[in-house]
Amino acid sequence: MGRERLVHHFGTDRPSPARFQELLEQAEAALTGPSSSEETLLDECRMRWTGVYVVLYTDEKPTHLGIFGCSGD
């Protein structure tokens, strides 16, 4: 995911694993909740059979990859 989109969702270009998990859980909850026009992290994956990754940081060092996407079924 590009820097501009990282800052849009996370407020930083170096998101933490905890923040990634938090936003992913919010996005998944939004799928089953009332309809909202607010964009979520999952909206970054716009086509079936694709995925997105985010480099995640702990103490300013890259330590994890956050991966999400859309299946084709």
Backbone as JSON Lines, residues from 0, in Angstrom:
{"i":0,"aa":"M","n":[0.85,-1.17,0.0],"ca":[0.0,0.0,0.0],"c":[0.9,1.23,0.0]}
{"i":1,"aa":"G","n":[0.53,2.21,-0.77],"ca":[1.33,3.42,-0.9],"c":[1.29,4.3,0.35]}
{"i":2,"aa":"R","n":[2.29,5.15,0.46],"ca":[2.44,6.02,1.63],"c":[1.2,6.86,1.88]}
{"i":3,"aa":"E","n":[0.65,7.46,0.84],"ca":[-0.53,8.32,0.99],"c":[-1.7,7.55,1.6]}
{"i":4,"aa":"R","n":[-1.9,6.33,1.16],"ca":[-3.0,5.52,1.68],"c":[-2.72,5.05,3.1]}
{"i":5,"aa":"L","n":[-1.45,4.76,3.41],"ca":[-1.09,4.41,4.78],"c":[-1.44,5.54,5.73]}
{"i":6,"aa":"V","n":[-1.02,6.75,5.37],"ca":[-1.3,7.91,6.22],"c":[-2.81,8.14,6.33]}
{"i":7,"aa":"H","n":[-3.52,7.93,5.24],"ca":[-4.98,8.09,5.26],"c":[-5.62,7.18,6.31]}
{"i":8,"aa":"H","n":[-5.25,5.92,6.33],"ca":[-5.88,4.96,7.23],"c":[-5.26,4.95,8.62]}
{"i":9,"aa":"F","n":[-3.94,5.02,8.7],"ca":[-3.25,4.83,9.98],"c":[-2.8,6.12,10.65]}
{"i":10,"aa":"G","n":[-2.75,7.22,9.89],"ca":[-2.25,8.46,10.45],"c":[-0.74,8.53,10.49]}
{"i":11,"aa":"T","n":[-0.08,7.54,9.9],"ca":[1.38,7.46,9.85],"c":[1.77,6.56,8.69]}
{"i":12,"aa":"D","n":[3.02,6.67,8.26],"ca":[3.49,5.75,7.22],"c":[4.24,4.57,7.83]}
{"i":13,"aa":"R","n":[4.21,4.46,9.16],"ca":[4.84,3.34,9.86],"c":[3.88,2.75,10.9]}
{"i":14,"aa":"P","n":[2.84,2.1,10.44],"ca":[1.84,1.58,11.37],"c":[2.37,0.41,12.19]}
{"i":15,"aa":"S","n":[1.81,0.24,13.37],"ca":[2.2,-0.86,14.26],"c":[1.31,-2.07,14.0]}
{"i":16,"aa":"P","n":[1.77,-3.26,14.42],"ca":[0.92,-4.44,14.29],"c":[-0.41,-4.28,15.04]}
{"i":17,"aa":"A","n":[-0.36,-3.66,16.22],"ca":[-1.59,-3.49,17.0],"c":[-2.59,-2.59,16.28]}
{"i":18,"aa":"R","n":[-2.12,-1.52,15.68],"ca":[-3.01,-0.6,14.96],"c":[-3.59,-1.28,13.72]}
{"i":19,"aa":"F","n":[-2.77,-2.07,13.03],"ca":[-3.26,-2.82,11.87],"c":[-4.39,-3.75,12.3]}
{"i":20,"aa":"Q","n":[-4.19,-4.49,13.37],"ca":[-5.21,-5.42,13.86],"c":[-6.49,-4.67,14.23]}
{"i":21,"aa":"E","n":[-6.33,-3.53,14.88],"ca":[-7.48,-2.72,15.27],"c":[-8.29,-2.26,14.05]}
{"i":22,"aa":"L","n":[-7.61,-1.73,13.04],"ca":[-8.31,-1.26,11.85],"c":[-8.93,-2.4,11.05]}
{"i":23,"aa":"L","n":[-8.26,-3.54,11.03],"ca":[-8.8,-4.7,10.32],"c":[-10.08,-5.19,11.01]}
{"i":24,"aa":"E","n":[-10.07,-5.23,12.35],"ca":[-11.26,-5.64,13.09],"c":[-12.41,-4.66,12.87]}
{"i":25,"aa":"Q","n":[-12.11,-3.37,12.85],"ca":[-13.14,-2.36,12.58],"c":[-13.72,-2.54,11.18]}
{"i":26,"aa":"A","n":[-12.86,-2.81,10.22],"ca":[-13.31,-2.99,8.83],"c":[-14.19,-4.23,8.7]}
{"i":27,"aa":"E","n":[-13.8,-5.32,9.37],"ca":[-14.6,-6.54,9.31],"c":[-15.95,-6.34,9.99]}
{"i":28,"aa":"A","n":[-15.97,-5.61,11.1],"ca":[-17.23,-5.32,11.79],"c":[-18.14,-4.47,10.91]}
{"i":29,"aa":"A","n":[-17.56,-3.56,10.15],"ca":[-18.35,-2.69,9.27],"c":[-19.03,-3.5,8.16]}
{"i":30,"aa":"L","n":[-18.46,-4.65,7.81],"ca":[-19.07,-5.48,6.76],"c":[-20.42,-6.04,7.2]}
{"i":31,"aa":"T","n":[-20.57,-6.31,8.49],"ca":[-21.8,-6.92,8.99],"c":[-22.71,-5.93,9.7]}
{"i":32,"aa":"G","n":[-22.21,-4.72,9.93],"ca":[-23.0,-3.7,10.63],"c":[-23.84,-2.88,9.67]}
{"i":33,"aa":"P","n":[-24.41,-1.8,10.22],"ca":[-25.21,-0.91,9.37],"c":[-24.37,-0.3,8.25]}
{"i":34,"aa":"S","n":[-25.02,-0.01,7.16],"ca":[-24.33,0.57,6.0],"c":[-23.7,1.91,6.36]}
{"i":35,"aa":"S","n":[-22.47,2.1,5.9],"ca":[-21.74,3.33,6.17],"c":[-21.01,3.76,4.92]}
{"i":36,"aa":"S","n":[-20.92,5.05,4.73],"ca":[-20.18,5.56,3.57],"c":[-18.71,5.75,3.89]}
{"i":37,"aa":"E","n":[-18.32,5.51,5.14],"ca":[-16.93,5.68,5.55],"c":[-16.06,4.57,4.97]}
{"i":38,"aa":"E","n":[-14.94,4.95,4.41],"ca":[-14.01,4.0,3.8],"c":[-13.23,3.26,4.89]}
{"i":39,"aa":"T","n":[-13.08,1.95,4.72],"ca":[-12.31,1.15,5.67],"c":[-11.07,0.59,4.99]}
{"i":40,"aa":"L","n":[-10.23,-0.02,5.79],"ca":[-9.0,-0.61,5.29],"c":[-9.3,-1.65,4.2]}
{"i":41,"aa":"L","n":[-10.35,-2.42,4.37],"ca":[-10.68,-3.45,3.39],"c":[-11.08,-2.88,2.04]}
{"i":42,"aa":"D","n":[-11.46,-1.62,2.0],"ca":[-11.8,-0.98,0.72],"c":[-10.59,-0.78,-0.17]}
{"i":43,"aa":"E","n":[-9.4,-0.94,0.37],"ca":[-8.18,-0.82,-0.45],"c":[-8.05,-1.99,-1.42]}
{"i":44,"aa":"C","n":[-8.67,-3.09,-1.09],"ca":[-8.66,-4.27,-1.96],"c":[-9.91,-4.19,-2.82]}
{"i":45,"aa":"R","n":[-9.76,-3.73,-4.04],"ca":[-10.91,-3.38,-4.86],"c":[-11.33,-4.47,-5.86]}
{"i":46,"aa":"M","n":[-10.5,-5.47,-6.07],"ca":[-10.82,-6.51,-7.06],"c":[-10.74,-7.89,-6.42]}
{"i":47,"aa":"R","n":[-11.6,-8.78,-6.88],"ca":[-11.52,-10.17,-6.42],"c":[-10.18,-10.78,-6.82]}
{"i":48,"aa":"W","n":[-9.77,-11.76,-6.05],"ca":[-8.54,-12.5,-6.28],"c":[-7.29,-11.63,-6.15]}
{"i":49,"aa":"T","n":[-7.36,-10.6,-5.34],"ca":[-6.19,-9.75,-5.11],"c":[-5.94,-9.6,-3.62]}
{"i":50,"aa":"G","n":[-4.75,-9.17,-3.3],"ca":[-4.37,-8.93,-1.91],"c":[-3.54,-7.67,-1.79]}
{"i":51,"aa":"V","n":[-3.43,-7.2,-0.56],"ca":[-2.67,-6.0,-0.24],"c":[-1.8,-6.32,0.97]}
{"i":52,"aa":"Y","n":[-0.59,-5.78,0.99],"ca":[0.23,-5.96,2.19],"c":[0.68,-4.6,2.71]}
{"i":53,"aa":"V","n":[0.93,-4.58,4.03],"ca":[1.38,-3.38,4.72],"c":[2.57,-3.77,5.58]}
{"i":54,"aa":"V","n":[3.67,-3.07,5.44],"ca":[4.82,-3.29,6.33],"c":[4.48,-2.65,7.67]}
{"i":55,"aa":"L","n":[4.63,-3.43,8.75],"ca":[4.29,-2.96,10.09],"c":[5.56,-2.78,10.91]}
{"i":56,"aa":"Y","n":[5.53,-1.82,11.8],"ca":[6.74,-1.41,12.53],"c":[6.55,-1.52,14.03]}
{"i":57,"aa":"T","n":[7.63,-1.94,14.69],"ca":[7.72,-1.92,16.14],"c":[8.99,-1.16,16.48]}
{"i":58,"aa":"D","n":[8.87,-0.1,17.26],"ca":[10.03,0.74,17.62],"c":[10.8,1.2,16.38]}
{"i":59,"aa":"E","n":[10.05,1.66,15.37],"ca":[10.63,2.21,14.14],"c":[11.36,1.18,13.27]}
{"i":60,"aa":"K","n":[11.23,-0.1,13.6],"ca":[11.86,-1.15,12.79],"c":[10.77,-2.01,12.15]}
{"i":61,"aa":"P","n":[10.93,-2.36,10.87],"ca":[9.94,-3.24,10.24],"c":[10.0,-4.63,10.86]}
{"i":62,"aa":"T","n":[8.88,-5.09,11.39],"ca":[8.86,-6.37,12.1],"c":[7.81,-7.35,11.61]}
{"i":63,"aa":"H","n":[6.78,-6.87,10.93],"ca":[5.68,-7.72,10.51],"c":[5.16,-7.28,9.15]}
{"i":64,"aa":"L","n":[4.41,-8.17,8.53],"ca":[3.62,-7.83,7.34],"c":[2.15,-8.04,7.69]}
{"i":65,"aa":"G","n":[1.34,-7.06,7.38],"ca":[-0.1,-7.2,7.49],"c":[-0.63,-7.49,6.09]}
{"i":66,"aa":"I","n":[-1.39,-8.56,5.95],"ca":[-1.87,-8.97,4.63],"c":[-3.39,-9.15,4.69]}
{"i":67,"aa":"F","n":[-4.07,-8.61,3.69],"ca":[-5.51,-8.8,3.58],"c":[-5.88,-8.79,2.11]}
{"i":68,"aa":"G","n":[-7.06,-9.3,1.8],"ca":[-7.44,-9.34,0.4],"c":[-8.84,-9.86,0.19]}
{"i":69,"aa":"C","n":[-9.13,-10.18,-1.06],"ca":[-10.46,-10.63,-1.47],"c":[-10.34,-11.96,-2.2]}
{"i":70,"aa":"S","n":[-11.15,-12.91,-1.78],"ca":[-11.17,-14.17,-2.52],"c":[-12.08,-14.01,-3.73]}
{"i":71,"aa":"G","n":[-12.11,-15.01,-4.54],"ca":[-12.94,-14.94,-5.73],"c":[-14.28,-15.61,-5.59]}
{"i":72,"aa":"D","n":[-14.53,-16.26,-4.44],"ca":[-15.81,-16.94,-4.32],"c":[-16.91,-16.03,-3.9]}
